[in-house]
Coordinates of C-alpha atoms and ligand atoms in Angstrom, one line a residue:
X1 CA 110.6 79.6 98.1
X2 CA 112.1 78.7 94.9
X3 CA 115.9 77.6 95.1
X4 CA 117.8 78.1 91.9
X5 CA 120.7 75.7 92.3
X6 CA 121.0 72.3 93.1
X7 CA 124.7 72.1 93.8
X8 CA 125.9 71.8 97.5
X9 CA 125.1 75.5 98.7
X10 CA 121.5 74.8 97.1
X11 CA 120.9 71.8 98.5
X12 CA 121.9 72.9 101.9
X13 CA 119.6 75.6 101.9
X14 CA 116.7 73.9 100.4
X15 CA 116.9 71.2 102.8
X16 CA 117.2 73.9 105.9
X17 CA 114.0 76.0 104.4
X18 CA 112.2 72.9 104.1
X19 CA 113.1 71.8 107.5
X20 CA 112.1 75.1 108.9
X21 CA 108.7 74.9 107.6
X22 CA 109.1 77.1 104.5
X23 CA 107.4 75.5 101.1
X24 CA 110.2 75.3 99.2
X25 CA 110.8 74.0 95.7
X26 CA 114.6 73.1 94.2
X27 CA 114.6 74.2 90.5
X28 CA 116.6 71.5 88.2
X29 CA 118.0 71.9 84.9
X30 CA 115.5 69.9 82.3
X31 CA 117.1 67.0 81.1
X32 CA 119.6 66.9 83.8
X33 CA 120.6 63.5 85.8
X34 CA 119.3 65.3 88.8
X35 CA 116.1 66.0 87.6
X36 CA 115.6 62.3 86.3
X37 CA 116.7 61.1 90.0
X38 CA 113.6 62.4 91.5
X39 CA 110.5 60.9 92.2
X40 CA 106.7 62.0 91.7
X41 CA 108.1 65.8 92.3
X42 CA 110.4 65.1 95.5
X43 CA 113.8 64.7 96.2
X44 CA 115.7 62.9 99.4
X45 CA 118.7 65.6 100.5
X46 CA 120.9 64.2 102.7
X47 CA 123.1 67.0 104.8
X48 CA 126.2 65.8 106.9
X49 CA 126.1 68.6 109.6
X50 CA 128.5 70.4 111.2
X51 CA 129.1 72.8 114.0
X52 CA 126.0 75.2 114.7
X53 CA 124.0 72.2 113.6
X54 CA 123.2 69.2 115.7
X55 CA 126.3 67.6 116.3
X56 CA 127.7 65.9 113.2
X57 CA 124.8 63.6 112.6
X58 CA 123.4 63.4 108.9
X59 CA 119.9 64.7 108.1
X60 CA 117.5 63.4 105.2
X61 CA 115.0 65.8 104.3
X62 CA 112.5 65.4 101.4
X63 CA 112.4 68.3 99.4
X64 CA 110.1 69.5 96.4
X65 CA 111.9 69.4 93.0
X66 CA 110.6 70.5 89.5
X67 CA 112.1 71.4 86.2
X68 CA 113.2 75.1 85.5
X69 CA 110.8 75.8 82.6
X70 CA 109.7 78.7 81.0
X71 CA 106.1 78.7 82.1
X72 CA 103.8 81.6 81.5
X73 CA 101.8 81.5 84.4
X74 CA 103.5 84.0 87.1
X75 CA 103.6 81.4 90.3
X76 CA 107.0 82.5 91.4
X77 CA 107.1 85.1 94.8
X78 CA 110.5 84.5 96.0
X79 CA 113.9 83.1 94.5
X80 CA 116.9 82.2 96.0
X81 CA 120.0 81.8 93.6
X82 CA 122.7 79.8 94.4
X83 CA 124.0 78.9 91.3
X84 CA 127.3 79.0 89.7
X85 CA 127.6 82.5 88.6
X86 CA 127.8 81.8 84.9
X87 CA 124.4 80.1 84.9
X88 CA 122.3 82.5 87.1
X89 CA 121.4 85.0 84.0
X90 CA 120.5 82.4 81.6
X91 CA 118.1 80.7 84.5
X92 CA 116.6 84.1 85.6
X93 CA 115.9 84.8 82.0
X94 CA 114.2 81.5 81.6
X95 CA 112.3 82.0 85.0
X96 CA 111.4 85.5 84.1
X97 CA 108.0 84.9 82.9
X98 CA 106.8 82.7 86.1
X99 CA 108.1 85.7 88.5
X100 CA 105.3 87.8 89.9
X101 CA 105.1 91.2 89.8
X102 CA 107.6 92.5 92.3
X103 CA 108.7 89.0 93.3
X104 CA 111.9 88.8 95.2
X105 CA 115.1 87.4 93.7
X106 CA 117.9 86.8 96.5
X107 CA 121.3 86.4 95.0
X108 CA 123.6 84.4 97.2
X109 CA 126.1 83.0 94.3
X110 CA 129.6 84.3 94.5
X111 CA 130.2 87.2 92.4
X112 CA 126.9 88.8 93.3
X113 CA 128.0 92.4 92.7
X114 CA 128.6 91.5 89.2
X115 CA 125.5 89.5 89.2
X116 CA 123.6 92.6 90.4
X117 CA 124.8 94.8 87.4
X118 CA 123.5 92.1 85.1
X119 CA 120.3 91.5 86.6
X120 CA 119.4 95.4 86.6
X121 CA 120.2 95.6 83.1
X122 CA 118.0 92.9 82.3
X123 CA 114.7 94.1 80.8
X124 CA 112.9 91.1 81.4
X125 CA 113.5 91.3 85.2
X126 CA 112.7 95.1 85.7
X127 CA 109.7 94.0 87.5
X128 CA 111.5 92.6 90.4
X129 CA 112.9 93.4 93.8
X130 CA 116.6 92.3 94.5
X131 CA 118.2 91.4 97.9
X132 CA 122.0 90.4 97.9
X133 CA 123.6 87.9 100.0
X134 CA 127.0 86.6 101.1
X135 CA 128.0 83.2 102.6
X136 CA 131.2 81.8 103.8
X137 CA 129.8 78.3 105.2
X138 CA 131.8 75.2 103.7
X139 CA 129.8 72.8 101.9
X140 CA 130.9 70.2 99.5
X141 CA 129.1 67.4 97.5
X142 CA 129.8 63.9 98.2
X143 CA 127.4 62.9 95.3
X144 CA 124.0 64.1 94.0
X145 CA 121.8 65.4 96.8
X146 CA 124.6 64.3 99.1
X147 CA 126.4 67.2 100.7
X148 CA 129.1 67.9 103.5
X149 CA 128.3 71.0 105.6
X150 CA 132.3 70.9 106.6
X151 CA 132.5 74.4 108.2
X152 CA 130.0 76.8 109.8
X153 CA 130.5 80.3 108.2
X154 CA 128.7 83.9 108.1
X155 CA 125.8 84.2 106.0
X156 CA 124.5 88.1 105.6
X157 CA 121.8 89.6 103.6
X158 CA 120.7 93.3 102.6
X159 CA 120.0 95.4 99.6
X160 CA 121.4 98.3 97.7
X161 CA 118.3 100.2 97.0
X162 CA 117.4 103.2 99.2
X163 CA 117.4 102.8 103.1
X164 CA 113.7 102.6 103.6
X165 CA 113.6 99.1 101.6
X166 CA 114.8 98.0 104.7
X167 CA 111.8 98.6 106.6
X168 CA 109.4 97.4 103.9
X169 CA 107.2 94.5 104.8
X170 CA 108.3 92.2 101.6
X171 CA 112.1 93.1 103.1
X172 CA 111.3 92.1 106.3
X173 CA 109.3 89.1 105.2
X174 CA 111.9 87.5 102.9
X175 CA 114.7 88.2 105.4
X176 CA 112.7 86.6 108.0
X177 CA 112.2 83.3 106.0
X178 CA 115.9 83.4 105.6
X179 CA 116.6 84.0 109.0
X180 CA 114.5 81.0 110.2
X181 CA 116.4 78.3 107.8
X182 CA 118.9 78.2 111.0
X183 CA 122.0 79.3 108.9
X184 CA 123.0 82.1 110.9
X185 CA 121.3 84.8 108.6
X186 CA 122.3 88.0 109.6
X187 CA 120.1 91.2 108.2
X188 CA 122.6 93.8 107.2
X189 CA 120.4 96.0 105.4
X190 CA 122.4 98.6 103.3
X191 CA 125.7 97.5 104.7
X192 CA 125.5 94.5 102.9
X193 CA 127.7 96.4 100.2
X194 CA 130.6 96.7 102.4
X195 CA 129.9 92.8 102.9
X196 CA 129.9 92.0 99.3
X197 CA 132.9 93.8 98.5
X198 CA 134.7 91.9 101.4
X199 CA 133.4 88.9 100.2
X200 CA 134.6 89.7 96.6
X201 CA 137.9 90.3 98.1
X202 CA 137.9 86.8 99.9
X203 CA 136.8 85.3 96.8
X204 CA 139.4 86.8 94.2
X205 CA 142.2 86.0 96.4
X206 CA 141.4 83.0 98.1
X207 CA 140.0 81.0 95.1
X208 CA 142.3 81.6 92.2
X209 CA 145.3 81.2 94.1
X210 CA 144.7 78.1 95.8
X211 CA 142.9 76.7 92.5
X212 CA 146.3 77.5 90.5
X213 CA 147.9 75.5 92.9
X214 CA 145.8 73.1 93.9
X215 CA 146.1 73.3 97.7
X216 CA 143.3 74.2 100.5
X217 CA 142.3 77.4 101.6
X218 CA 145.0 77.6 104.3
X219 CA 147.8 77.8 101.9
X220 CA 147.5 81.8 101.0
X221 CA 148.4 82.0 105.0
X222 CA 151.6 79.9 104.9
X223 CA 152.7 80.9 101.5
X224 CA 154.9 84.3 101.8
X225 CA 154.5 84.8 97.9
X226 CA 151.0 84.2 98.2
X227 CA 150.5 86.7 100.7
X228 CA 151.8 89.2 98.8
X229 CA 149.6 88.5 95.8
X230 CA 146.6 88.9 98.2
X231 CA 148.0 92.1 99.1
X232 CA 147.8 93.3 95.4
X233 CA 144.4 91.9 94.7
X234 CA 143.0 93.5 97.7
X235 CA 144.9 96.8 96.9
X236 CA 143.4 96.9 93.4
X237 CA 139.7 95.7 94.6
X238 CA 139.7 98.7 97.3
X239 CA 140.6 101.0 94.4
X240 CA 137.8 99.8 91.8
X241 CA 135.1 99.9 95.1
X242 CA 136.2 103.4 96.1
X243 CA 136.3 104.6 92.3
X244 CA 132.6 103.1 91.8
X245 CA 131.5 104.6 95.0
X246 CA 132.7 108.2 94.2
X247 CA 130.6 107.7 90.7
X248 CA 127.7 106.5 92.6
X249 CA 124.9 107.9 94.8
X250 CA 125.1 105.6 97.4
X251 CA 126.1 106.7 101.0
X252 CA 129.9 105.9 102.3
X253 CA 130.4 102.9 103.7
X254 CA 132.3 101.5 100.6
X255 CA 134.5 104.4 100.2
X256 CA 135.9 104.1 103.7
X257 CA 137.2 100.2 102.9
X258 CA 140.9 100.0 102.5
X259 CA 142.8 97.5 100.8
X260 CA 143.9 96.6 104.4
X261 CA 140.5 96.1 105.6
X262 CA 139.8 93.7 102.7
X263 CA 143.1 91.8 103.3
X264 CA 142.3 91.5 107.0
X265 CA 138.8 89.8 106.0
X266 CA 140.8 87.7 103.3
X267 CA 143.2 86.2 106.1
X268 CA 140.1 85.7 108.7
X269 CA 138.4 83.7 105.9
X270 CA 141.2 81.7 105.0
X271 CA 141.7 80.9 108.8
X272 CA 138.2 79.8 109.3
X273 CA 138.1 77.7 106.2
X274 CA 141.8 76.1 106.2
X275 CA 141.1 73.0 105.5
X276 CA 138.4 73.5 102.8
X277 CA 139.1 73.3 99.3
X278 CA 137.8 76.6 97.5
X279 CA 134.9 76.3 95.2
X280 CA 137.0 77.0 92.2
X281 CA 139.6 74.4 93.0
X282 CA 136.6 71.9 93.0
X283 CA 135.3 73.4 89.9
X284 CA 138.7 73.2 87.7
X285 CA 139.6 69.8 89.4
X286 CA 136.2 68.8 88.1
X287 CA 137.0 70.2 84.7
X288 CA 133.7 72.2 85.1
X289 CA 134.1 76.2 84.3
X290 CA 135.1 78.5 87.1
X291 CA 133.4 81.8 88.2
X292 CA 136.5 83.7 87.6
X293 CA 134.8 86.3 85.0
X294 CA 132.4 87.2 88.0
X295 CA 135.4 87.4 90.4
X296 CA 138.9 88.8 89.3
X297 CA 137.5 88.9 85.6
X298 CA 134.9 91.5 86.7
X299 CA 137.2 93.6 88.8
X300 CA 139.9 93.5 85.8
X301 CA 137.2 95.0 83.8
X302 CA 136.0 97.6 86.1
X303 CA 139.3 98.8 86.4
X304 CA 139.8 98.9 82.4
X305 CA 136.6 101.1 82.2
X306 CA 137.9 103.1 85.2
X307 CA 141.2 103.8 83.3
X308 CA 143.3 102.2 86.0
X309 CA 145.1 99.8 83.9
X310 CA 145.5 96.1 84.0
X311 CA 147.0 94.7 87.5
X312 CA 147.3 91.6 89.1
X313 CA 143.4 90.5 89.0
X314 CA 143.6 90.6 85.1
X315 CA 146.7 88.4 85.2
X316 CA 145.2 85.9 87.3
X317 CA 142.0 85.8 85.1
X318 CA 144.1 84.6 82.1
X319 CA 146.4 82.3 84.3
X320 CA 143.1 80.7 85.5
X321 CA 141.5 80.3 81.7
X322 CA 144.6 78.7 80.7
X323 CA 144.2 76.2 83.8
X324 CA 140.4 75.8 83.4
X325 CA 141.1 74.8 79.6
X326 CA 143.7 72.3 80.4
X327 CA 142.0 70.8 83.2
X328 CA 138.6 70.4 81.2
X329 CA 140.7 69.0 78.2
X330 CA 142.3 66.4 80.7
X331 CA 138.7 65.5 81.6
X332 CA 137.3 65.3 78.2
Ligands
LIG401 O1 133.1 81.3 99.2 C1 134.4 80.4 99.0 C2 134.6 79.8 98.3 O2 135.4 78.9 98.1 O3 133.9 79.9 97.0 C3 135.4 80.6 100.3 C4 134.9 81.7 101.2 C5 136.4 81.1 99.8 C6 135.1 79.2 101.2 O4 136.2 78.6 100.4

């Protein structure tokens, strides 16, 4: 399995898959410092463990690594996408010639619903199969290839295509591989759509609200004003989910999601990850781009397409873009 993205989540998965006996290759940006740090096509990944693995010990795993190049030979069967959402499409377009016919792309990045839409539209990726996933594991990087697995979360996979995909051999085989990695992966089948909307709500609420205030995730539980914003964001997400559902042929799982269902999941996630800094807070603090366009920005653009007018998701997107620009100017 190829792993696209050598950030904290990519390293966690690459190490776990390798330890489980899956032949794994970490794909690294050509010219990057991370690629330069590899020796003879290998790199040592250090993971400080957490509950669910073996105590708090550090594991060191040697993983194969290679440059993400646009080779002509179709040699990639399965790829796990754990890059930042805004890098995923460029990387996948570059990898496209190397993807075998009916190769499987597993998208585990934040903003998987927005990415799914882009992948389905990309003609160079029309020959692939798609599995989508969500994860709430708390991970952060202590340095290149050194990560801290700070909180055990949920990881769920499934497919948005027709039901019989779930019982097909390719789906079973990729799911089995992901399950053996020992990160608590659960097969949700077509129920993944519901999980994806719940996770999108969690990211759309927790990430920008904590990044704007520069506070850990628990902030949204303790601040009354933030709680009211969470409700508003969730009700807009539920409205968009319901409207898209009515326009599509999928079955009725998502239509049943109310703003309150989403809110409950957001607060539960904030509770489970109260001490963590959201990925968006980590990104702005480091002067990096954020995933706002794939989260609140995507919701706002869908709301606009559906004639729903602009709401708090659009406002939060604008505020985050200002913050992103200010922080990156400060770092420059
Ligand atoms: O996915 C996350 C993120 O930070 O991107 C949550 C679940 C909010 C955990 O921090």
